[in-house]
């Protein structure tokens, strides 16, 4: 089964950004960002695009599927 | 220092709305099994119903985090699985009553309300923590 991998934690640390700050920027709860980083939640396309926009990257650069 | 109150977490709000509310209904349901004419039990039962009503009302008026997409997914999932359980329970009660056992709806309905609330709360909590 393909597992969603994310660079969210790494990118957030690069920007020295808290989970709560990112959550506020994309309009979700802090827990959602936490679960995204731990690979326990698959985001909607809208949320993935909103996050990509915050980091000025493409969705593929942040999220990828691994077998 | 800011006077602005922080909104409560969504999980806290749902625990009040479903888990505590359901717990109060469960206490009422158990007391409802005993003697209907006992005034003390009647007063305690009324207190539990008041707590349940208070939880429902409070969860609606207390300022809480807005429901985001993960919260929505988890609460819809929790409600869906609870509906399955509820239908199974109602079906079992129906089968038992067809077999000739007399079941008082007055005694059973608080349990159904209680369990349906508690299960939603527990399922939501599990989904939030385990990230299903």
Short mmCIF file of C-alpha atoms in Angstrom, two decimals:
data_model
loop_
_atom_site.label_atom_id
_atom_site.label_comp_id
_atom_site.label_asym_id
_atom_site.label_seq_id
_atom_site.Cartn_x
_atom_site.Cartn_y
_atom_site.Cartn_z
CA UNK A 1 0.00 0.00 0.00
CA UNK A 2 1.32 3.45 -0.89
CA UNK A 3 2.18 5.63 2.10
CA UNK A 4 2.09 9.41 1.97
CA UNK A 5 5.50 10.90 2.76
CA UNK A 6 5.83 14.56 3.57
CA UNK A 7 8.67 17.05 3.93
CA UNK A 8 6.46 19.29 5.99
CA UNK A 9 8.43 18.98 9.22
CA UNK A 10 11.73 19.69 7.47
CA UNK A 11 10.37 22.71 5.57
CA UNK A 12 8.73 24.09 8.68
CA UNK A 13 12.00 23.83 10.62
CA UNK A 14 13.85 25.57 7.78
CA UNK A 15 11.45 28.49 8.09
CA UNK A 16 11.60 28.32 11.89
CA UNK A 17 7.84 28.06 11.96
CA UNK A 18 5.67 26.55 14.70
CA UNK A 19 2.92 24.04 13.87
CA UNK A 20 0.36 26.52 15.20
CA UNK A 21 1.63 29.27 12.88
CA UNK A 22 1.40 27.04 9.81
CA UNK A 23 -2.02 25.83 10.95
CA UNK A 24 -3.25 29.43 11.21
CA UNK A 25 -1.86 30.26 7.76
CA UNK A 26 -3.68 27.39 6.06
CA UNK A 27 -6.83 27.53 8.24
CA UNK A 28 -6.64 24.19 10.06
CA UNK A 29 -5.96 23.06 13.64
CA UNK A 30 -2.48 22.43 15.02
CA UNK A 31 -3.39 18.74 15.45
CA UNK A 32 -4.02 18.47 11.71
CA UNK A 33 -0.50 19.71 10.95
CA UNK A 34 0.89 17.29 13.55
CA UNK A 35 -0.95 14.34 12.03
CA UNK A 36 0.14 15.41 8.54
CA UNK A 37 3.78 15.48 9.63
CA UNK A 38 3.47 12.03 11.21
CA UNK A 39 1.85 10.62 8.08
CA UNK A 40 -1.35 9.87 9.97
CA UNK A 41 -3.57 12.08 7.83
CA UNK A 42 -3.87 12.50 4.08
CA UNK A 43 -4.69 16.13 3.25
CA UNK A 44 -7.27 17.27 0.74
CA UNK A 45 -5.94 18.69 -2.51
CA UNK A 46 -6.91 22.18 -1.33
CA UNK A 47 -4.97 21.84 1.93
CA UNK A 48 -1.96 20.37 0.11
CA UNK A 49 -1.99 23.33 -2.33
CA UNK A 50 -2.40 25.85 0.48
CA UNK A 51 0.60 24.35 2.30
CA UNK A 52 2.64 24.32 -0.92
CA UNK A 53 1.81 28.00 -1.41
CA UNK A 54 3.04 28.87 2.09
CA UNK A 55 6.42 27.25 1.38
CA UNK A 56 6.48 28.50 -2.23
CA UNK A 57 6.85 24.96 -3.55
CA UNK A 58 4.82 22.58 -5.66
CA UNK A 59 2.62 19.94 -4.02
CA UNK A 60 4.92 17.21 -5.40
CA UNK A 61 7.92 18.79 -3.72
CA UNK A 62 6.22 18.46 -0.32
CA UNK A 63 4.10 15.34 -0.61
CA UNK A 64 4.97 12.07 -2.29
CA UNK A 65 3.73 8.49 -2.21
CA UNK A 66 6.04 5.64 -1.35
CA UNK A 67 5.29 1.95 -1.89
CA UNK B 1 -2.01 40.57 29.47
CA UNK B 2 -4.77 40.00 26.95
CA UNK B 3 -8.32 39.58 28.21
CA UNK B 4 -9.23 37.69 25.07
CA UNK B 5 -10.26 34.15 25.97
CA UNK B 6 -8.62 31.31 24.09
CA UNK B 7 -11.17 29.10 22.31
CA UNK B 8 -11.37 25.57 23.67
CA UNK B 9 -9.96 22.74 21.57
CA UNK B 10 -12.32 20.97 19.21
CA UNK B 11 -11.67 17.61 20.90
CA UNK B 12 -12.62 19.14 24.27
CA UNK B 13 -15.81 20.54 22.80
CA UNK B 14 -16.77 17.15 21.35
CA UNK B 15 -15.88 15.37 24.59
CA UNK B 16 -18.33 17.68 26.40
CA UNK B 17 -20.99 17.32 23.69
CA UNK B 18 -20.78 13.55 23.27
CA UNK B 19 -18.77 11.82 26.01
CA UNK B 20 -19.82 13.70 29.16
CA UNK B 21 -23.33 14.19 27.83
CA UNK B 22 -23.55 10.45 27.09
CA UNK B 23 -22.11 9.63 30.51
CA UNK B 24 -24.84 11.70 32.18
CA UNK B 25 -27.46 9.90 30.07
CA UNK B 26 -25.93 6.55 31.08
CA UNK B 27 -26.23 7.47 34.78
CA UNK B 28 -29.84 8.51 34.17
CA UNK B 29 -30.49 5.25 32.31
CA UNK B 30 -29.16 3.14 35.21
CA UNK B 31 -31.21 5.08 37.79
CA UNK B 32 -34.24 4.78 35.51
CA UNK B 33 -34.12 0.99 35.95
CA UNK B 34 -34.95 1.29 39.64
CA UNK B 35 -38.17 2.12 41.44
CA UNK B 36 -40.12 4.84 39.63
CA UNK B 37 -41.69 6.14 42.85
CA UNK B 38 -38.46 6.81 44.73
CA UNK B 39 -38.25 10.60 45.06
CA UNK B 40 -34.51 10.69 45.87
CA UNK B 41 -33.70 8.71 42.72
CA UNK B 42 -36.04 10.99 40.81
CA UNK B 43 -34.15 14.08 41.94
CA UNK B 44 -30.74 12.51 41.15
CA UNK B 45 -32.06 11.43 37.74
CA UNK B 46 -33.24 14.97 37.07
CA UNK B 47 -29.78 16.30 38.00
CA UNK B 48 -28.15 13.94 35.47
CA UNK B 49 -30.61 15.04 32.78
CA UNK B 50 -29.85 18.65 33.66
CA UNK B 51 -26.11 17.94 33.30
CA UNK B 52 -26.74 16.30 29.91
CA UNK B 53 -28.79 19.26 28.70
CA UNK B 54 -26.15 21.65 30.06
CA UNK B 55 -23.41 19.80 28.14
CA UNK B 56 -25.37 20.02 24.89
CA UNK B 57 -26.05 23.71 25.40
CA UNK B 58 -22.53 24.56 26.60
CA UNK B 59 -20.85 22.83 23.65
CA UNK B 60 -22.91 24.97 21.29
CA UNK B 61 -22.25 28.32 22.97
CA UNK B 62 -18.66 27.95 24.23
CA UNK B 63 -16.14 29.49 21.86
CA UNK B 64 -14.30 26.62 20.26
CA UNK B 65 -11.73 26.02 17.53
CA UNK B 66 -13.47 25.86 14.15
CA UNK B 67 -13.95 22.41 12.68
CA UNK B 68 -11.31 21.83 10.01
CA UNK B 69 -11.17 19.12 7.34
CA UNK B 70 -9.54 16.51 9.59
CA UNK B 71 -12.04 17.22 12.39
CA UNK B 72 -14.92 16.91 9.91
CA UNK B 73 -13.57 13.63 8.53
CA UNK B 74 -13.16 12.23 12.04
CA UNK B 75 -16.57 13.29 13.36
CA UNK B 76 -18.34 12.01 10.21
CA UNK B 77 -16.45 8.71 10.54
CA UNK B 78 -17.33 8.47 14.23
CA UNK B 79 -21.01 9.17 13.53
CA UNK B 80 -21.10 6.67 10.67
CA UNK B 81 -19.70 3.81 12.76
CA UNK B 82 -22.02 4.76 15.64
CA UNK B 83 -25.00 4.52 13.28
CA UNK B 84 -23.92 0.97 12.38
CA UNK B 85 -23.69 0.02 16.07
CA UNK B 86 -27.03 1.70 16.79
CA UNK B 87 -28.79 -0.16 13.98
CA UNK B 88 -27.33 -3.44 15.26
CA UNK B 89 -28.55 -2.71 18.81
CA UNK B 90 -32.03 -1.71 17.63
CA UNK B 91 -32.17 -4.86 15.50
CA UNK B 92 -31.18 -7.05 18.48
CA UNK B 93 -33.82 -5.37 20.68
CA UNK B 94 -36.38 -5.96 17.91
CA UNK B 95 -35.44 -9.64 17.65
CA UNK B 96 -35.60 -10.09 21.44
CA UNK B 97 -39.04 -8.44 21.57
CA UNK B 98 -40.27 -10.66 18.69
CA UNK B 99 -39.20 -13.68 20.74
CA UNK B 100 -41.73 -12.65 23.34
CA UNK B 101 -39.58 -10.82 25.90
CA UNK B 102 -41.36 -7.67 26.97
CA UNK B 103 -38.93 -4.72 26.75
CA UNK B 104 -40.00 -1.40 28.18
CA UNK B 105 -39.08 1.38 25.75
CA UNK B 106 -39.07 3.78 28.69
CA UNK B 107 -36.20 1.79 30.26
CA UNK B 108 -34.25 1.16 27.06
CA UNK B 109 -34.28 4.52 25.29
CA UNK B 110 -31.92 6.32 27.75
CA UNK B 111 -29.34 3.56 27.19
CA UNK B 112 -29.63 3.97 23.41
CA UNK B 113 -29.16 7.76 23.69
CA UNK B 114 -26.29 7.32 26.16
CA UNK B 115 -24.39 4.74 24.15
CA UNK B 116 -24.89 6.59 20.87
CA UNK B 117 -23.37 9.73 22.42
CA UNK B 118 -20.51 7.97 24.23
CA UNK B 119 -19.54 5.93 21.16
CA UNK B 120 -19.38 9.06 18.97
CA UNK B 121 -17.12 10.72 21.56
CA UNK B 122 -14.85 7.70 21.94
CA UNK B 123 -14.63 7.06 18.19
CA UNK B 124 -13.81 10.72 17.55
CA UNK B 125 -11.13 10.68 20.26
CA UNK B 126 -9.56 7.50 18.85
CA UNK B 127 -9.52 8.98 15.35
CA UNK B 128 -7.95 12.23 16.55
CA UNK B 129 -5.25 10.45 18.54
CA UNK B 130 -4.53 7.59 16.16
CA UNK B 131 -5.11 9.67 13.03
CA UNK B 132 -7.19 7.02 11.25
#
